[in-house]
Amino acid sequence: MGEVVLEVVELTKHFPVRRRGREALTRLRRAVRAVDGVSFTLRRGRVTAMVGESGSGKSTVAKVVAQLDPPTGGEIRLHGQSVRVRGGRAFRAYCRRVQMIFQDPFASLNPVHTVRYHLTRALRVHGRPAADLPELLAQVQLSPPERYLDKFPHELSGGQRQRVAIARALGAGPEVLLADEPVSMLDVSIRLGVLNLLRDLKERLDLAILYITHDIASARYFADDTLVMYAGRVVEGGDSETVTQAPAHPYTQLLIDSAPDPERRISPDTVGGEPPSLIDPPAGCRFHPRCPKAMARCGEQAPPRLEVGDRPGHWAACWLYEEAAS
Amino acid sequence: MSEIELEIKGLNVDYGLGEQSVHAVRDVDLTLRRGEVLGLAGESGSGKSTLAYGLTRLLPPPGVIRGGQVIYHPEQGEPFDVLGLSDRQLRAFRWAQTSIVFQGAMNSLNPVHKISTQLTDVLRAHEPGSTRAARLARARELLALVGIPADRLDSYPHQLSGGMRQRVMIGMALALRPKIVIMDEPTTALDVVVQRQILGQLVGLRERLGFSVLFITHDLSLLVEFSDRIAIMYGGRIVEQASAAGLHKDSLHPYSHGLLHSFPALRGPREELSGIPGSPPDLRSMPTGCAFHPRCPHSFDPCVRRVPELGAPQGRPEQDRSVACWLHPAS
């Protein structure tokens, strides 16, 4: 196991809801509890996947960890030191070590600038010589570099654009990459190429990667560890193979049963329910209103992380595993 | 099951006119049988949505249908060519015989009208003699059909979740009991759990109401599970057509093979996958010969020069399979 680079402890992010009508006169302040008490560690040379549906708070985690949004509570530790930056020099120093790759390479590159501009700027801002430019492109397998340097984003395909975005992130020489759905906007046939590239970079540069996705099958393919998020909380974690092959939390089981599987036929059964509102989330375990195995206690107390007991490091936030843990 | 419902013959669709035009759909032949789910898979730019809009004549300019026939076989009466219908005939044909659920259907509801207004609108246009009460009752029935409580009738679209909006769209598509429902990426914007609920419901509805479905998506792994037959498009042409199980077991075209191996598996052994090298073709400058040859690992001499024709491969006893590849020349 690699050294811990980034540690997130009990991270919480609430977004205030605008008060309307009579509510504005009261002292009631409602908030969307987008992320509640999320903890995880990123290690050198390992990919950690964060899987969840839209609205589960997975992208918010990435934004807060990238310091693009201030956290409501909790701590982010880089090499053991708590960091909370608001901008300026401290933010740049943090960025140099923690870089983010965004979902949409069509939107994250400036359409009026060339590849050369995007990359030299990243290098200059982070104090590296412009001579590193060809190497940067070679790292993301865009060769020969001369062919791409003077192109504008619209002249590149989606996969090439995402590679430029990755090269720009590498321009800072980071230790941690936060990849927020890096392949979901790309064509199906080129997604794996980009994932394989990220894996290759992780091995060569010894990066710690947080891979945020809604596709649990790609998490199994690409990530060493997997965390499953539901309604702002992490409900299960462990190494990817264990989480996907022996899911412990009922939500993870639902997620895996819902993934397309060519080996069977869709049957007209209905698994009910939708994720809850995060303004007023259910008490106790947030999954309990939908859970087929819910017990009385699930609606009262939020379950802590409990060891599942089949593999070391496999845990679930579910009362079903209380006995296994004790 | 084997009765033919819709036949597409040599359909060609262009965007723009003259020299500058882009051929988005080229010589497509496709048959939809009564009561089946036909999956149409392909990457963005492969022409799958254009094909759907072309055959329903919903193509907005600069889209032009340059040739071909779309023959509809009604249960009673003579087959006719949809492309030859007059505007008035088309109005009667649309929604009553074929309906379409659009891509990003969650956003195709009008945000300023209630669900009830939008559902009854279809009925008012097609059944002018009906009373308001009857239309409302039918709207309530439609919502029940797709599993939404009837009190949601007075909601506005923003008050519903994405999955519910999608179900309203499906309910609306079924309002006039059409024979064919065309679905263009209906679940792409939804989460897997909701996607599964909706597809499960669709399977149940199809069993009860017996319509046929043309299901368009880029997610081939979903299609294998959901459809009876699958056609795969690349660069505006259909490159392979087979039964879902047959295609999954043994795909003949290298593109189908590559596409099937672009989805990491959730079960079974963990393997190293590579996707397909290169990127999808630019429709403005298509490669010569087979459009896939620059990305194809097996490309050889004739691929560069001549376009392979879609036909039953030689020496294959299986029925109902066609492929356009020089590796498997047509018999």
XYZ file of C-alpha atoms in Angstrom:
657
model
C 0.000 0.000 0.000
C 1.274 3.420 -0.942
C 1.764 6.334 1.357
C -1.350 8.348 2.231
C -1.316 11.573 0.243
C -4.697 13.059 0.911
C -7.019 12.400 3.768
C -10.587 13.599 3.998
C -12.139 13.463 7.461
C -15.845 13.877 8.192
C -16.315 16.245 5.279
C -19.651 18.050 5.259
C -21.050 20.438 2.688
C -24.437 22.100 3.017
C -25.849 24.527 0.507
C -28.277 27.081 1.947
C -31.756 27.168 0.433
C -33.209 30.553 -0.336
C -36.005 31.397 2.059
C -39.249 32.395 0.472
C -42.494 33.897 1.658
C -43.264 33.625 5.334
C -40.185 31.527 5.906
C -38.000 34.585 5.344
C -39.368 36.111 8.556
C -38.577 33.098 10.717
C -35.214 31.985 11.981
C -35.532 28.696 10.116
C -32.605 28.130 7.806
C -32.898 25.158 5.530
C -30.001 23.635 3.674
C -29.377 20.963 1.103
C -27.186 18.455 2.882
C -25.230 17.499 -0.196
C -22.380 15.806 1.649
C -22.592 14.599 5.237
C -19.670 13.119 7.124
C -17.633 11.689 4.266
C -14.196 10.290 5.094
C -11.668 8.576 2.854
C -7.974 8.458 2.070
C -6.146 8.604 -1.229
C -2.887 6.708 -1.465
C 0.023 7.091 -3.828
C -0.268 4.816 -6.840
C -3.878 3.830 -6.172
C -7.157 4.678 -7.821
C -10.122 5.166 -5.522
C -13.518 5.189 -7.203
C -16.483 7.051 -5.808
C -19.665 5.600 -7.251
C -23.118 7.078 -6.878
C -26.235 8.241 -8.665
C -26.660 11.839 -9.738
C -27.403 13.936 -6.703
C -25.554 11.627 -4.336
C -22.948 14.310 -3.691
C -20.008 12.691 -5.423
C -19.118 15.710 -7.568
C -19.545 18.026 -4.592
C -16.924 15.976 -2.765
C -14.517 16.487 -5.652
C -15.160 20.227 -5.778
C -14.663 20.637 -2.056
C -11.500 18.525 -2.065
C -10.205 20.623 -4.974
C -10.913 23.674 -2.759
C -13.238 25.134 -5.363
C -15.980 25.258 -2.747
C -15.383 25.797 0.965
C -16.474 22.881 3.160
C -19.173 23.383 5.814
C -17.359 21.088 8.195
C -14.651 18.485 8.378
C -11.055 18.480 7.364
C -8.917 17.913 4.303
C -5.376 16.819 5.117
C -2.579 16.835 2.581
C 0.356 14.770 3.851
C -1.115 14.953 7.329
C -1.502 18.725 7.365
C -4.922 20.253 7.517
C -5.484 22.593 4.569
C -8.169 25.160 4.086
C -7.414 27.745 1.454
C -9.514 30.540 0.085
C -7.487 31.628 -2.881
C -4.319 33.436 -3.824
C -0.908 31.931 -3.255
C -2.068 29.238 -0.848
C -4.650 28.023 -3.365
C -2.043 27.871 -6.111
C 0.312 25.904 -3.918
C -2.510 23.463 -3.195
C -3.437 23.220 -6.883
C 0.101 22.331 -7.723
C -0.392 19.107 -5.809
C -4.091 18.419 -6.300
C -5.463 18.800 -9.824
C -8.914 18.210 -11.183
C -10.110 16.834 -14.521
C -13.625 17.796 -15.483
C -16.376 15.845 -17.118
C -16.873 17.810 -20.292
C -13.740 18.427 -22.383
C -15.884 20.524 -24.726
C -16.528 23.020 -21.951
C -13.310 22.813 -19.950
C -11.052 23.975 -22.787
C -11.267 27.558 -24.008
C -12.459 27.510 -27.627
C -10.468 30.587 -28.654
C -7.083 29.243 -27.542
C -4.803 26.611 -29.008
C -3.513 23.500 -27.291
C -0.134 25.230 -27.010
C -1.667 28.127 -25.073
C -3.579 25.875 -22.688
C -0.533 23.842 -21.844
C 2.115 26.584 -21.671
C -0.139 28.509 -19.368
C -0.451 25.583 -17.004
C 3.315 25.156 -17.042
C 4.030 28.842 -16.488
C 1.529 29.298 -13.680
C 3.092 26.391 -11.843
C 6.661 27.470 -12.517
C 7.826 24.853 -14.972
C 9.832 25.545 -18.124
C 7.934 25.711 -21.423
C 10.386 23.149 -22.779
C 8.376 20.455 -21.002
C 5.562 20.981 -23.472
C 6.308 18.141 -25.946
C 6.865 15.749 -23.066
C 3.476 16.662 -21.642
C 1.743 15.759 -24.894
C 3.734 12.561 -25.209
C 2.597 11.583 -21.729
C -1.025 11.628 -22.836
C -0.149 9.758 -26.042
C -0.727 12.648 -28.414
C 2.185 12.178 -30.751
C 3.804 13.653 -32.704
C 3.312 16.767 -30.505
C 3.750 19.187 -33.418
C 0.579 17.871 -34.950
C -1.523 18.941 -31.995
C 0.206 22.028 -30.588
C -1.403 24.577 -32.847
C -4.848 23.045 -33.023
C -7.919 24.631 -31.527
C -10.223 22.508 -29.361
C -12.876 22.278 -32.079
C -10.363 20.624 -34.403
C -9.877 17.736 -31.981
C -12.104 14.761 -31.269
C -13.627 14.288 -27.835
C -10.975 11.797 -26.769
C -8.148 14.051 -27.903
C -9.701 16.986 -26.093
C -9.934 15.035 -22.858
C -6.276 14.063 -23.312
C -5.359 17.734 -23.615
C -7.321 18.425 -20.431
C -5.405 15.643 -18.691
C -2.104 17.021 -20.012
C -3.036 20.423 -18.642
C -3.679 18.907 -15.223
C -0.326 17.112 -15.392
C 1.319 20.437 -16.264
C 1.155 21.340 -12.592
C 3.060 18.183 -11.657
C 0.374 17.025 -9.217
C 0.371 14.173 -6.732
C -3.392 13.805 -6.700
C -5.789 13.803 -9.644
C -9.488 14.308 -9.022
C -11.243 12.940 -12.092
C -14.927 13.879 -12.124
C -16.622 11.531 -14.620
C -13.675 11.872 -17.031
C -15.113 9.564 -19.685
C -18.885 9.858 -19.463
C -19.090 12.517 -22.193
C -16.907 10.544 -24.602
C -17.899 8.072 -27.261
C -18.230 4.532 -26.027
C -15.403 3.122 -28.124
C -12.802 5.594 -26.862
C -13.679 5.597 -23.156
C -11.459 2.661 -22.352
C -8.546 4.307 -24.144
C -8.750 7.276 -21.774
C -9.176 5.068 -18.695
C -6.185 2.965 -19.723
C -4.188 6.164 -20.199
C -5.070 7.340 -16.694
C -4.065 3.989 -15.269
C -0.792 4.119 -17.150
C -0.098 7.638 -15.833
C -0.920 6.543 -12.316
C 1.697 3.828 -12.538
C 4.383 5.921 -14.190
C 3.938 9.071 -12.116
C 2.810 7.333 -8.929
C -0.342 9.444 -8.726
C -3.224 9.107 -6.337
C -6.471 9.271 -8.324
C -10.020 9.859 -7.149
C -12.259 8.523 -9.908
C -15.821 9.777 -9.684
C -18.343 7.854 -11.727
C -21.906 6.616 -11.919
C -20.827 3.438 -13.692
C -19.922 0.786 -11.168
C -18.637 -1.584 -13.856
C -15.998 0.943 -14.900
C -15.047 1.350 -11.228
C -14.413 -2.362 -11.059
C -12.312 -2.174 -14.217
C -10.273 0.876 -13.349
C -10.139 1.404 -9.592
C -8.293 -0.400 -6.815
C -10.738 0.693 -4.127
C -14.384 1.612 -4.429
C -16.586 3.777 -2.250
C -20.344 3.850 -2.801
C -22.226 7.057 -2.046
C -25.917 7.399 -1.384
C -27.689 10.657 -0.538
C -24.577 12.447 0.654
C -23.058 9.623 2.680
C -20.594 6.884 1.908
C -22.440 3.610 2.521
C -19.844 1.033 1.583
C -16.151 0.791 0.906
C -13.494 -1.774 0.218
C -11.387 -3.036 -2.624
C -13.221 -2.862 -5.934
C -13.391 -6.566 -6.550
C -14.975 -7.274 -3.154
C -17.446 -4.390 -3.358
C -18.662 -5.386 -6.811
C -18.608 -9.150 -6.383
C -19.874 -9.378 -2.804
C -21.776 -6.138 -2.194
C -22.783 -5.838 1.443
C -24.984 -2.759 1.652
C -28.515 -3.204 0.256
C -28.059 -0.058 -1.828
C -24.909 -1.387 -3.476
C -26.773 -4.595 -4.186
C -29.564 -2.609 -5.849
C -27.017 -0.638 -7.867
C -25.302 -3.782 -9.106
C -28.568 -5.528 -9.905
C -29.581 -2.507 -11.955
C -26.459 -2.396 -14.103
C -26.933 -3.777 -17.612
C -25.923 -7.402 -17.880
C -25.898 -9.117 -21.272
C -26.135 -12.511 -19.610
C -29.775 -12.094 -18.610
C -33.014 -10.584 -19.889
C -34.794 -7.595 -18.411
C -37.819 -8.777 -16.496
C -40.872 -6.653 -15.878
C -40.292 -6.395 -12.150
C -40.230 -3.066 -10.418
C -37.772 -2.111 -7.768
C -39.391 0.955 -6.318
C -38.234 4.238 -4.964
C -36.087 7.188 -5.731
C -33.345 8.949 -3.796
C -34.649 11.198 -1.006
C -34.694 14.967 -0.857
C -31.489 16.176 0.748
C -33.170 19.218 2.286
C -35.010 16.995 4.679
C -33.301 13.592 4.497
C -34.805 10.587 6.292
C -33.640 10.086 9.855
C -31.273 7.243 10.602
C -29.976 5.425 7.561
C -30.900 7.467 4.498
C -31.639 4.356 2.506
C -34.139 2.862 4.958
C -37.375 3.980 3.212
C -36.317 2.005 0.116
C -34.486 -0.812 1.819
C -36.004 -4.297 1.586
C -34.186 -5.328 4.759
C -35.004 -2.280 6.885
C -35.420 -2.830 10.621
C -36.983 -0.542 13.223
C -33.625 0.770 14.290
C -32.660 1.870 10.761
C -35.138 4.733 10.944
C -33.778 5.972 14.249
C -30.027 5.749 14.278
C -27.583 6.292 11.469
C -25.370 3.210 11.216
C -21.614 3.677 11.663
C -19.022 1.974 9.494
C -19.162 -1.694 10.362
C -16.743 -4.374 9.238
C -18.475 -6.848 6.961
C -16.005 -9.494 7.929
C -15.495 -11.297 4.604
C -12.360 -9.414 3.554
C -10.115 -7.064 5.493
C -10.999 -3.463 4.776
C -14.511 -4.187 3.511
C -17.031 -2.151 5.459
C -20.628 -1.058 5.138
C -22.669 1.548 6.953
C -25.521 -0.841 7.638
C -26.973 -2.272 10.842
C -27.088 -5.725 9.267
C -23.383 -6.093 9.977
C -23.431 -5.147 13.605
C -23.038 -8.713 14.800
C -20.308 -9.506 12.316
C -18.383 -6.527 13.627
C -18.718 -7.194 17.332
C -44.005 -12.560 -34.490
C -42.465 -12.795 -37.901
C -44.980 -10.562 -39.649
C -43.414 -7.401 -41.021
C -44.548 -4.114 -39.561
C -42.165 -1.533 -40.974
C -39.732 -1.881 -43.813
C -36.993 0.613 -44.537
C -35.496 0.243 -47.979
C -32.427 2.088 -49.202
C -32.985 5.116 -47.004
C -30.572 7.998 -47.613
C -30.563 11.132 -45.509
C -28.353 14.167 -46.121
C -27.753 17.355 -44.239
C -27.518 20.255 -46.656
C -27.688 20.267 -50.416
C -25.214 20.023 -53.241
C -21.466 19.668 -52.872
C -21.370 20.626 -49.224
C -23.949 18.091 -48.105
C -23.131 15.514 -45.466
C -24.446 11.993 -45.937
C -25.659 11.077 -42.480
C -27.570 7.913 -43.389
C -26.525 5.819 -46.386
C -28.510 3.026 -48.031
C -30.085 1.710 -44.877
C -32.282 -1.384 -45.105
C -34.012 -2.356 -41.917
C -37.070 -4.382 -41.031
C -39.133 -4.096 -37.882
C -41.369 -7.069 -37.148
C -44.628 -7.013 -35.273
C -44.166 -7.028 -31.519
C -40.378 -7.124 -31.420
C -37.820 -4.839 -29.833
C -35.272 -3.840 -32.429
C -32.173 -2.205 -30.996
C -30.193 0.292 -33.008
C -26.733 0.910 -31.599
C -23.948 3.217 -32.630
C -21.721 6.008 -31.473
C -22.566 9.678 -31.751
C -22.535 10.717 -35.384
C -23.302 7.227 -36.647
C -26.657 8.389 -37.962
C -28.916 6.455 -35.615
C -31.017 9.432 -34.515
C -31.107 10.827 -38.039
C -32.494 7.504 -39.195
C -35.292 7.698 -36.640
C -36.173 11.258 -37.568
C -35.953 10.407 -41.252
C -38.361 7.510 -41.100
C -40.937 9.485 -39.100
C -40.428 12.514 -41.351
C -39.555 14.682 -38.395
C -36.212 15.702 -39.827
C -35.676 19.442 -39.387
C -33.977 21.332 -42.226
C -31.229 21.225 -43.430
C -31.967 17.487 -43.227
C -33.151 16.087 -46.549
C -34.380 12.598 -47.360
C -32.569 11.892 -50.587
C -34.023 8.531 -51.411
C -35.506 5.279 -50.232
C -38.793 3.983 -48.963
C -40.324 3.473 -45.560
C -43.143 1.009 -45.978
C -45.643 0.618 -43.189
C -47.807 -2.484 -43.054
C -51.009 -1.776 -41.155
C -52.849 -4.677 -39.557
C -55.679 -4.191 -41.996
C -55.346 -2.694 -45.420
C -52.619 -2.145 -47.929
C -49.031 -1.296 -47.024
C -48.047 2.284 -47.865
C -44.926 4.404 -48.114
C -44.638 6.843 -45.207
C -42.368 9.092 -47.246
C -45.155 9.568 -49.798
C -47.909 10.629 -47.395
C -49.513 14.040 -47.748
C -49.387 16.381 -44.770
C -52.909 15.494 -43.817
C -52.352 11.755 -44.000
C -49.147 12.229 -42.059
C -50.997 13.970 -39.248
C -53.326 11.035 -38.926
C -50.460 8.545 -39.153
C -48.203 10.124 -36.579
C -48.758 9.275 -32.953
C -51.656 6.983 -33.868
C -49.458 4.413 -35.639
C -45.962 5.440 -34.613
C -44.950 7.549 -31.670
C -41.551 8.705 -30.593
C -39.909 9.279 -27.230
C -37.159 11.799 -27.734
C -33.620 11.996 -26.563
C -33.539 13.893 -23.306
C -37.288 13.426 -23.122
C -37.129 14.810 -19.625
C -36.760 18.198 -21.209
C -39.291 17.772 -23.968
C -42.223 18.515 -21.688
C -43.407 22.091 -21.802
C -42.454 23.684 -18.468
C -45.381 26.107 -18.364
C -48.172 23.564 -18.777
C -49.489 20.999 -16.346
C -49.004 17.314 -17.082
C -52.761 16.952 -17.579
C -52.859 19.629 -20.275
C -49.981 18.040 -22.141
C -51.441 14.546 -21.968
C -54.930 15.582 -23.058
C -53.547 17.726 -25.872
C -52.616 14.625 -27.853
C -56.078 13.171 -27.370
C -57.813 16.404 -28.328
C -55.868 16.666 -31.552
C -56.462 13.097 -32.654
C -59.929 12.431 -31.254
C -61.769 15.714 -31.773
C -65.122 14.220 -30.775
C -64.094 13.235 -27.245
C -65.322 15.053 -24.155
C -63.048 16.745 -21.664
C -63.986 14.301 -18.935
C -63.206 11.338 -21.156
C -59.834 12.788 -22.049
C -58.978 13.392 -18.409
C -59.992 9.866 -17.545
C -57.749 8.540 -20.291
C -54.874 10.721 -19.070
C -55.337 9.285 -15.587
C -55.308 5.801 -17.069
C -52.072 6.546 -18.931
C -50.349 7.741 -15.789
C -51.471 4.601 -13.978
C -50.073 2.585 -16.862
C -46.588 3.961 -16.285
C -46.885 3.777 -12.513
C -47.477 7.385 -11.515
C -50.224 8.225 -9.013
C -53.138 10.074 -10.633
C -52.836 13.071 -8.305
C -49.700 14.014 -10.205
C -51.903 15.057 -13.095
C -52.004 18.599 -11.752
C -48.232 18.863 -11.372
C -45.931 20.910 -13.515
C -42.934 19.147 -15.051
C -40.458 20.721 -12.609
C -42.331 19.152 -9.722
C -41.550 15.684 -11.013
C -38.262 13.839 -10.837
C -36.341 12.976 -13.990
C -37.553 9.389 -13.963
C -41.182 10.454 -13.555
C -40.930 12.959 -16.402
C -39.537 10.212 -18.572
C -42.451 7.973 -17.622
C -44.920 10.727 -18.467
C -43.303 10.915 -21.901
C -43.675 7.173 -22.353
C -47.298 7.375 -21.229
C -47.888 10.145 -23.730
C -46.309 8.093 -26.490
C -48.778 5.297 -25.697
C -51.808 7.607 -25.577
C -53.265 6.504 -28.921
C -52.197 2.865 -28.684
C -49.587 3.103 -31.422
C -48.210 0.029 -33.127
C -44.638 1.265 -33.169
C -42.836 3.216 -30.469
C -39.490 4.730 -31.414
C -37.264 5.496 -28.459
C -34.240 7.665 -28.992
C -31.844 7.272 -26.050
C -34.772 7.361 -23.625
C -32.813 6.500 -20.507
C -29.392 7.974 -21.188
C -29.857 10.903 -18.822
C -31.177 8.714 -16.009
C -29.440 6.810 -13.257
C -29.043 3.067 -13.575
C -31.604 2.217 -10.915
C -34.281 4.409 -12.513
C -33.256 3.215 -15.966
C -33.865 -0.346 -14.908
C -37.271 0.495 -13.415
C -38.359 2.174 -16.626
C -37.088 -0.563 -18.909
C -38.700 -3.202 -16.710
C -41.963 -1.309 -16.961
C -41.588 -0.998 -20.707
C -41.129 -4.748 -21.044
C -44.327 -5.280 -19.054
C -46.270 -2.742 -21.100
C -45.114 -4.276 -24.352
C -46.253 -7.706 -23.221
C -49.665 -6.297 -22.379
C -50.201 -3.904 -25.272
C -48.174 -5.650 -27.936
C -46.479 -2.739 -29.680
C -43.090 -2.996 -31.332
C -40.159 -0.871 -30.273
C -37.267 0.650 -32.167
C -34.801 1.341 -29.386
C -31.886 3.639 -30.166
C -28.948 3.894 -27.814
C -25.179 3.927 -27.627
C -25.218 1.477 -24.730
C -24.851 -1.863 -26.431
C -24.683 -3.833 -23.186
C -28.159 -2.579 -22.355
C -29.481 -3.541 -25.774
C -28.230 -7.104 -25.561
C -30.325 -7.525 -22.461
C -33.374 -5.643 -23.635
C -33.932 -6.234 -27.331
C -34.737 -9.166 -29.604
C -32.642 -8.080 -32.561
C -29.832 -5.570 -32.846
C -28.591 -3.504 -35.756
C -25.268 -1.713 -35.413
C -24.572 1.500 -37.288
C -21.252 3.037 -38.149
C -20.642 6.063 -40.341
C -24.248 6.162 -41.552
C -24.493 2.519 -42.568
C -25.699 -0.588 -40.851
C -22.664 -2.798 -40.455
C -24.185 -5.788 -38.705
C -27.600 -7.099 -37.861
C -28.328 -10.175 -35.765
C -30.379 -11.521 -32.911
C -29.335 -10.063 -29.571
C -28.089 -13.377 -28.224
C -26.292 -14.201 -31.472
C -24.522 -10.876 -31.539
C -23.442 -11.164 -27.937
C -22.119 -14.691 -28.429
C -20.361 -14.120 -31.675
C -20.098 -10.790 -33.441
C -18.766 -10.899 -36.974
C -18.007 -7.290 -37.796
C -14.813 -6.029 -36.122
C -16.647 -2.842 -35.098
C -19.415 -4.757 -33.318
C -16.759 -6.821 -31.644
C -14.877 -3.716 -30.556
C -18.046 -2.051 -29.299
C -19.077 -5.092 -27.298
C -15.631 -5.151 -25.737
C -15.758 -1.489 -24.816
C -17.935 -2.133 -21.796
C -16.130 -3.437 -18.736
C -17.966 -6.420 -17.280
C -19.446 -6.354 -13.820
C -19.291 -10.100 -13.450
C -16.870 -12.785 -14.510
C -13.121 -12.454 -14.805
C -11.536 -9.035 -14.846
C -9.845 -8.591 -18.213
C -7.722 -5.936 -19.807
C -9.802 -4.150 -22.443
C -8.606 -1.723 -25.036
C -11.673 -0.164 -26.641
C -11.271 0.757 -30.301
C -8.229 2.798 -31.359
C -8.727 6.064 -33.230
C -11.922 8.078 -33.210
C -15.258 7.938 -35.055
C -15.141 9.222 -38.643
C -15.894 12.762 -39.646
C -18.950 12.647 -41.888
C -17.546 15.477 -44.004
C -14.486 13.458 -44.973
C -15.379 9.803 -44.855
C -12.680 7.223 -45.533
C -12.885 5.402 -48.839
C -14.245 1.882 -48.926
C -15.387 0.543 -45.581
C -15.771 3.511 -43.219
C -14.269 1.500 -40.378
C -11.047 0.447 -42.100
C -8.729 3.098 -40.560
C -9.596 1.795 -37.075
C -9.964 -1.866 -37.978
C -7.387 -4.366 -36.709
C -8.199 -6.803 -39.535
C -8.343 -4.410 -42.466
C -6.882 -5.749 -45.699
C -6.731 -4.954 -49.377
C -10.380 -4.639 -50.512
C -11.459 -2.662 -47.417
C -9.811 0.529 -48.643
C -11.231 0.329 -52.138
C -14.760 -0.971 -52.011
C -17.694 -0.583 -49.666
C -18.778 -3.996 -48.410
C -22.464 -4.773 -48.840
C -24.760 -5.843 -46.066
C -25.694 -9.458 -46.635
C -25.942 -12.886 -45.076
C -22.398 -14.133 -44.465
C -21.183 -17.184 -46.369
C -21.136 -20.537 -44.677
C -23.267 -19.461 -41.762
C -26.288 -21.624 -41.210
C -27.899 -19.153 -38.801
C -30.926 -17.342 -40.024
C -31.474 -13.676 -39.679
C -27.952 -12.404 -39.680
C -26.296 -9.968 -41.995
C -22.964 -8.244 -41.932
C -21.144 -5.722 -44.111
C -17.507 -6.749 -43.950
C -15.020 -8.135 -46.455
C -13.944 -10.727 -43.909
C -17.383 -12.270 -44.263
C -18.403 -11.634 -47.869
C -22.053 -12.039 -48.708
C -23.002 -15.265 -50.351
